[in-house]
Short mmCIF file of C-alpha atoms in Angstrom, two decimals:
data_model
loop_
_atom_site.label_atom_id
_atom_site.label_comp_id
_atom_site.label_asym_id
_atom_site.label_seq_id
_atom_site.Cartn_x
_atom_site.Cartn_y
_atom_site.Cartn_z
CA UNK A 1 -38.78 75.87 2.82
CA UNK A 2 -37.74 75.17 6.37
CA UNK A 3 -40.14 73.57 8.93
CA UNK A 4 -39.40 74.05 12.68
CA UNK A 5 -40.76 71.33 14.91
CA UNK A 6 -40.05 70.65 18.68
CA UNK A 7 -36.96 68.88 19.10
CA UNK A 8 -36.44 68.51 15.30
CA UNK A 9 -34.80 70.74 12.68
CA UNK A 10 -35.85 70.23 8.97
CA UNK A 11 -33.09 71.20 6.60
CA UNK A 12 -34.42 71.54 3.05
CA UNK A 13 -32.11 74.38 1.78
CA UNK A 14 -29.82 72.47 -0.42
CA UNK A 15 -27.73 73.68 -3.26
CA UNK A 16 -28.54 72.42 -6.57
CA UNK A 17 -25.03 71.49 -7.66
CA UNK A 18 -24.66 67.57 -7.95
CA UNK A 19 -26.25 64.45 -6.76
CA UNK A 20 -25.31 63.93 -3.18
CA UNK A 21 -26.45 62.52 0.03
CA UNK A 22 -28.41 65.27 1.70
CA UNK A 23 -29.22 65.63 5.54
CA UNK A 24 -33.06 66.62 5.75
CA UNK A 25 -33.72 66.39 9.41
CA UNK A 26 -31.65 66.45 12.72
CA UNK A 27 -32.72 65.91 16.20
CA UNK A 28 -30.27 67.29 18.65
CA UNK A 29 -31.89 65.75 21.60
CA UNK A 30 -32.09 62.22 20.14
CA UNK A 31 -28.87 62.59 18.19
CA UNK A 32 -30.53 61.41 14.93
CA UNK A 33 -29.97 62.46 11.37
CA UNK A 34 -32.00 61.65 8.47
CA UNK A 35 -30.76 61.62 5.01
CA UNK A 36 -32.03 60.94 1.48
CA UNK A 37 -29.04 59.62 -0.78
CA UNK A 38 -28.47 60.54 -4.31
CA UNK A 39 -30.58 63.66 -4.43
CA UNK A 40 -29.85 66.16 -7.17
CA UNK A 41 -31.30 69.16 -5.31
CA UNK A 42 -33.61 70.23 -2.73
CA UNK A 43 -36.72 70.67 -4.90
CA UNK A 44 -39.35 67.95 -4.14
CA UNK A 45 -39.30 66.93 -7.81
CA UNK A 46 -35.89 65.43 -7.27
CA UNK A 47 -36.96 63.23 -4.34
CA UNK A 48 -40.73 63.06 -4.28
CA UNK A 49 -42.41 59.73 -5.08
CA UNK A 50 -44.59 57.05 -3.43
CA UNK A 51 -41.61 55.57 -1.97
CA UNK A 52 -38.82 57.55 -0.45
CA UNK A 53 -35.91 55.52 0.98
CA UNK A 54 -34.35 57.10 4.30
CA UNK A 55 -31.03 56.66 5.82
CA UNK A 56 -31.14 57.40 9.53
CA UNK A 57 -28.03 57.75 11.68
CA UNK A 58 -27.98 57.45 15.34
CA UNK A 59 -25.19 58.76 17.33
CA UNK A 60 -26.54 57.54 20.56
CA UNK A 61 -29.18 54.77 20.74
CA UNK A 62 -28.51 51.52 19.12
CA UNK A 63 -32.22 50.48 19.57
CA UNK A 64 -34.75 50.74 16.76
CA UNK A 65 -37.33 51.69 19.43
CA UNK A 66 -35.86 55.28 19.23
CA UNK A 67 -37.60 55.73 15.97
CA UNK A 68 -41.24 55.00 17.45
CA UNK A 69 -41.96 58.69 17.99
CA UNK A 70 -39.36 60.22 15.77
CA UNK A 71 -40.24 58.53 12.33
CA UNK A 72 -43.90 59.75 12.48
CA UNK A 73 -42.97 63.55 12.73
CA UNK A 74 -40.51 62.91 9.90
CA UNK A 75 -43.18 61.36 7.91
CA UNK A 76 -45.48 64.08 8.56
CA UNK A 77 -42.84 66.62 7.51
CA UNK A 78 -42.24 64.84 4.20
CA UNK A 79 -45.98 64.47 3.44
CA UNK A 80 -46.17 68.37 3.52
CA UNK A 81 -43.57 68.40 0.85
CA UNK A 82 -44.62 65.39 -1.17
CA UNK A 83 -48.46 64.53 -0.98
CA UNK A 84 -48.01 61.47 -2.98
CA UNK A 85 -45.51 59.69 -0.47
CA UNK A 86 -46.94 56.68 0.91
CA UNK A 87 -44.01 54.36 1.86
CA UNK A 88 -40.63 55.29 3.80
CA UNK A 89 -38.23 52.30 3.52
CA UNK A 90 -35.66 52.98 6.14
CA UNK A 91 -32.42 51.86 7.45
CA UNK A 92 -30.87 52.75 10.87
CA UNK A 93 -27.03 52.87 11.29
CA UNK A 94 -24.61 54.18 13.84
CA UNK A 95 -22.07 56.83 13.14
CA UNK A 96 -19.62 54.28 11.57
CA UNK A 97 -22.42 53.18 8.93
CA UNK A 98 -22.86 49.78 10.70
CA UNK A 99 -26.32 48.64 10.18
CA UNK A 100 -28.46 48.53 13.37
CA UNK A 101 -32.04 47.86 12.02
CA UNK A 102 -34.23 48.22 8.93
CA UNK A 103 -37.74 48.41 8.12
CA UNK A 104 -40.53 50.46 6.53
CA UNK A 105 -43.16 53.11 7.61
CA UNK A 106 -46.31 53.63 5.73
CA UNK A 107 -48.86 56.64 5.48
CA UNK A 108 -51.71 54.15 6.19
CA UNK A 109 -50.19 53.30 9.53
CA UNK A 110 -49.32 56.92 10.56
CA UNK A 111 -45.61 56.53 9.56
CA UNK A 112 -45.08 54.17 12.53
CA UNK A 113 -41.77 52.30 11.94
CA UNK A 114 -42.19 48.51 11.44
CA UNK A 115 -38.84 46.90 11.92
CA UNK A 116 -38.02 43.79 9.64
CA UNK A 117 -37.17 40.68 11.42
CA UNK A 118 -33.34 40.27 11.89
CA UNK A 119 -31.93 37.78 9.50
CA UNK A 120 -31.01 34.54 11.08
CA UNK A 121 -27.37 34.40 11.38
CA UNK A 122 -25.97 31.32 9.43
CA UNK A 123 -25.33 28.55 11.96
CA UNK A 124 -21.54 28.09 12.61
CA UNK A 125 -20.49 24.82 11.62
CA UNK A 126 -20.06 22.66 14.44
CA UNK A 127 -16.60 22.14 15.79
CA UNK A 128 -15.20 18.70 15.19
CA UNK A 129 -15.42 16.61 18.47
CA UNK A 130 -12.20 15.30 19.73
CA UNK A 131 -12.62 11.67 20.80
CA UNK A 132 -12.63 11.21 24.60
CA UNK A 133 -9.47 9.78 26.08
CA UNK A 134 -9.60 6.11 27.06
CA UNK A 135 -7.56 4.80 29.84
CA UNK A 136 -5.09 1.68 29.29
CA UNK A 137 -6.70 -1.02 31.38
CA UNK A 138 -5.29 -4.03 30.04
CA UNK A 139 -3.20 -6.08 32.39
CA UNK A 140 0.62 -6.48 31.90
CA UNK A 141 1.55 -9.14 29.18
CA UNK A 142 3.13 -12.24 29.92
CA UNK A 143 6.93 -11.92 30.13
CA UNK A 144 8.11 -15.61 29.73
CA UNK A 145 10.29 -15.65 26.55
CA UNK A 146 9.48 -17.95 23.78
CA UNK A 147 11.38 -21.35 23.54
CA UNK A 148 14.17 -21.63 21.06
CA UNK A 149 14.36 -24.75 18.60
CA UNK A 150 17.38 -25.61 16.60
CA UNK A 151 16.96 -27.27 13.15
CA UNK A 152 19.48 -29.79 11.69
CA UNK A 153 20.72 -27.17 9.06
CA UNK A 154 21.72 -24.85 11.87
CA UNK A 155 18.74 -22.35 11.80
CA UNK A 156 16.57 -21.80 14.86
CA UNK A 157 12.98 -20.61 15.36
CA UNK A 158 11.08 -19.82 18.67
CA UNK A 159 7.54 -20.47 19.92
CA UNK A 160 5.57 -21.61 22.83
CA UNK A 161 5.07 -25.36 23.66
CA UNK A 162 2.65 -25.54 26.41
CA UNK A 163 1.38 -28.47 28.40
CA UNK A 164 -1.70 -29.09 26.19
CA UNK A 165 0.66 -29.54 23.14
CA UNK A 166 2.03 -32.90 24.63
CA UNK A 167 2.01 -35.63 21.88
CA UNK A 168 2.16 -32.97 19.02
CA UNK A 169 5.00 -32.43 16.68
CA UNK A 170 6.08 -29.83 14.13
CA UNK A 171 8.07 -30.75 11.08
CA UNK A 172 9.80 -27.88 9.16
CA UNK A 173 11.12 -29.12 5.81
CA UNK A 174 14.41 -27.93 4.42
CA UNK A 175 14.47 -26.03 1.04
CA UNK A 176 14.96 -22.77 -0.65
CA UNK A 177 11.79 -21.24 0.60
CA UNK A 178 12.97 -21.57 4.25
CA UNK A 179 16.44 -20.20 4.97
CA UNK A 180 18.56 -18.96 7.85
CA UNK A 181 19.02 -15.26 8.18
CA UNK A 182 22.27 -13.69 9.01
CA UNK A 183 21.43 -13.79 12.76
CA UNK A 184 20.51 -17.53 12.45
CA UNK A 185 16.85 -17.16 12.77
CA UNK A 186 14.41 -19.06 10.33
CA UNK A 187 12.78 -16.77 7.74
CA UNK A 188 10.63 -17.53 4.55
CA UNK A 189 7.59 -19.40 4.14
CA UNK A 190 6.27 -22.75 3.35
CA UNK A 191 4.03 -25.61 4.25
CA UNK A 192 4.85 -27.26 7.70
CA UNK A 193 4.07 -30.72 8.79
CA UNK A 194 1.96 -30.66 12.06
CA UNK A 195 0.91 -33.73 13.89
CA UNK A 196 -1.39 -33.38 16.81
CA UNK A 197 -3.85 -35.99 18.49
CA UNK A 198 -2.97 -38.43 15.89
CA UNK A 199 -3.93 -36.16 13.01
CA UNK A 200 -1.76 -34.52 10.40
CA UNK A 201 -2.04 -30.99 8.94
CA UNK A 202 0.01 -28.95 6.66
CA UNK A 203 -0.60 -25.26 7.50
CA UNK A 204 1.40 -22.60 5.49
CA UNK A 205 3.45 -20.64 7.91
CA UNK A 206 5.78 -17.59 7.26
CA UNK A 207 8.77 -17.14 9.54
CA UNK A 208 10.24 -13.89 10.52
CA UNK A 209 13.03 -13.19 12.86
CA UNK A 210 12.42 -17.06 13.83
CA UNK A 211 8.64 -16.52 14.71
CA UNK A 212 6.10 -18.65 13.00
CA UNK A 213 3.19 -16.50 11.62
CA UNK A 214 -0.04 -17.68 10.12
CA UNK A 215 -2.20 -15.88 7.44
CA UNK A 216 0.49 -13.14 6.76
CA UNK A 217 3.59 -13.42 4.51
CA UNK A 218 6.40 -10.98 5.49
CA UNK A 219 8.70 -11.88 2.77
CA UNK A 220 11.65 -9.54 2.52
CA UNK A 221 9.98 -6.65 3.96
CA UNK A 222 12.22 -5.02 6.57
CA UNK A 223 9.48 -5.49 9.44
CA UNK A 224 10.14 -5.97 13.06
CA UNK A 225 8.57 -7.92 15.90
CA UNK A 226 7.82 -5.09 18.26
CA UNK A 227 6.57 -7.42 21.09
CA UNK A 228 5.93 -11.15 21.24
CA UNK A 229 4.55 -13.48 24.04
CA UNK A 230 2.38 -16.59 24.56
CA UNK A 231 -0.71 -14.26 24.22
CA UNK A 232 0.07 -12.25 21.05
CA UNK A 233 2.63 -10.81 18.65
CA UNK A 234 2.97 -7.18 17.32
CA UNK A 235 4.46 -6.55 13.95
CA UNK A 236 5.51 -3.26 13.18
CA UNK A 237 8.08 -1.01 11.50
CA UNK A 238 6.35 -0.96 7.98
CA UNK A 239 8.04 2.00 6.25
CA UNK A 240 4.74 2.65 4.19
CA UNK A 241 2.75 3.28 7.40
CA UNK A 242 5.01 4.05 10.31
CA UNK A 243 2.94 3.95 13.58
CA UNK A 244 0.70 1.09 12.43
CA UNK A 245 0.83 -2.63 13.72
CA UNK A 246 -0.60 -5.84 12.97
CA UNK A 247 -1.87 -7.70 15.88
CA UNK A 248 -1.62 -11.64 15.83
CA UNK A 249 -3.07 -13.66 18.62
CA UNK A 250 -0.96 -16.83 19.55
CA UNK A 251 -2.69 -20.15 18.38
CA UNK A 252 -1.40 -22.92 20.54
CA UNK A 253 -2.49 -25.76 17.94
CA UNK A 254 -0.49 -24.09 15.51
CA UNK A 255 2.45 -23.13 17.71
CA UNK A 256 2.25 -19.96 15.73
CA UNK A 257 0.87 -16.35 15.97
CA UNK A 258 -2.21 -16.07 13.53
CA UNK A 259 -3.31 -12.76 12.08
CA UNK A 260 -7.19 -12.34 12.68
CA UNK A 261 -7.85 -8.70 11.20
CA UNK A 262 -6.90 -6.23 13.88
CA UNK A 263 -4.54 -3.35 12.76
CA UNK A 264 -3.40 -0.93 15.43
CA UNK A 265 -2.80 2.60 14.33
CA UNK A 266 -1.13 5.34 16.43
CA UNK A 267 -2.97 8.70 15.83
CA UNK A 268 -3.41 11.89 18.04
CA UNK A 269 -7.06 12.34 19.27
CA UNK A 270 -6.81 15.93 18.15
CA UNK A 271 -6.24 14.71 14.55
CA UNK A 272 -8.98 12.24 14.82
CA UNK A 273 -11.51 15.02 15.25
CA UNK A 274 -11.30 15.39 11.44
CA UNK A 275 -12.90 12.52 9.61
CA UNK A 276 -10.80 13.19 6.41
CA UNK A 277 -7.63 12.91 8.50
CA UNK A 278 -8.92 9.44 9.82
CA UNK A 279 -9.91 8.18 6.36
CA UNK A 280 -6.22 9.23 5.07
CA UNK A 281 -4.64 7.56 7.94
CA UNK A 282 -6.75 4.27 7.54
CA UNK A 283 -6.12 4.04 3.76
CA UNK A 284 -2.48 4.55 4.32
CA UNK A 285 -2.46 1.58 7.00
CA UNK A 286 -4.60 -0.57 4.74
CA UNK A 287 -2.51 0.07 1.67
CA UNK A 288 0.67 -0.81 3.64
CA UNK A 289 -0.47 -4.11 5.39
CA UNK A 290 -3.10 -5.59 2.86
CA UNK A 291 -0.31 -6.98 0.48
CA UNK A 292 1.03 -9.10 3.31
CA UNK A 293 -2.20 -10.91 3.97
CA UNK A 294 -2.59 -14.59 2.69
CA UNK A 295 -6.21 -13.52 2.17
CA UNK A 296 -6.12 -9.98 0.90
CA UNK A 297 -10.05 -9.68 1.22
CA UNK A 298 -9.81 -10.32 5.00
CA UNK A 299 -12.05 -7.70 6.63
CA UNK A 300 -9.84 -5.32 8.79
CA UNK A 301 -10.74 -3.53 11.99
CA UNK A 302 -8.31 -0.40 12.71
CA UNK A 303 -8.10 0.37 16.43
CA UNK A 304 -6.89 3.82 16.78
CA UNK A 305 -4.71 4.61 19.85
CA UNK A 306 -2.49 7.55 20.93
CA UNK A 307 0.35 5.10 21.93
CA UNK A 308 0.97 1.41 21.25
CA UNK A 309 0.58 -0.44 24.78
CA UNK A 310 3.19 -2.92 23.73
CA UNK A 311 3.56 -4.17 27.34
CA UNK A 312 0.05 -5.09 27.77
CA UNK A 313 -1.88 -8.27 26.95
CA UNK A 314 -4.11 -6.07 24.54
CA UNK A 315 -1.73 -3.71 22.86
CA UNK A 316 -4.63 -1.69 21.65
CA UNK A 317 -5.82 -0.89 25.16
CA UNK A 318 -6.71 2.80 25.35
CA UNK A 319 -8.26 2.63 21.90
CA UNK A 320 -10.42 5.65 21.46
CA UNK A 321 -11.92 4.61 18.05
CA UNK A 322 -12.44 1.48 16.05
CA UNK A 323 -13.01 1.62 12.23
CA UNK A 324 -14.13 -0.96 9.90
CA UNK A 325 -12.32 -0.87 6.61
CA UNK A 326 -15.76 -1.40 4.96
CA UNK A 327 -16.72 2.18 5.98
CA UNK A 328 -13.58 3.75 4.58
#
């Protein structure tokens, strides 16, 4: 049976062939079509029930408000064919099948459409924050070269001997532990005799390329002194962690550079936005340098920089992130 309504065409003459999606109503003015999906035939027995799901296709409006007047008329039409109908779950799509809205209409409410609240879109994970750039502000490093001291066996070492060291003396014993490199600079490690202000001490120092170093033991590792002056020394070229450096401040009382726990690590700020990459880089530097420490349990602080400032008093000037090894 067909029902004609103003602005609405009811289409119930459906062949009884096989289950299909049938268009029941079409509104030319609003460009809306109503379908009941998977219906065997046009007889009410094949689709009538308390709940009749509807699929509504809009070729024009994308706003569910277009159903406010339309759906009550559809409900009234279906009620004439199916008296027990009481609920019309509906979904509104565009011509491509993209869902626009969904909801329900009930007989008790005059078939007025009640849209379901749109499901909250899952919050996009926050983009990793790239650490802000930090300017290099440390003043230029001292440029006076270290003094050279020659030993009786022909080796030489270098350090600074300032006015405050008057009356002090440094005794370097000969032996297999301390030897001359091919370039004549003292290398190796051992206890050194130090006299100062009438007191004697025997600190253990490691010599590398003629530089006396405290609290580290370079051994035969192929490391390089990147920069050295009366303020600090930068030790680098560790093949296990390229782009990482030990920072050793100069100790006038020892006439040596002594490590105090700072490791400088070059790393692009864009990479540092990823905590996993930071952890990986820190562990790489830690594994490379910790075996050199006289006290392996020394707490380390890793100062991340984009580029080593080896010409400044503080070579880590411009550090954009400091990481304590206890947190990694």
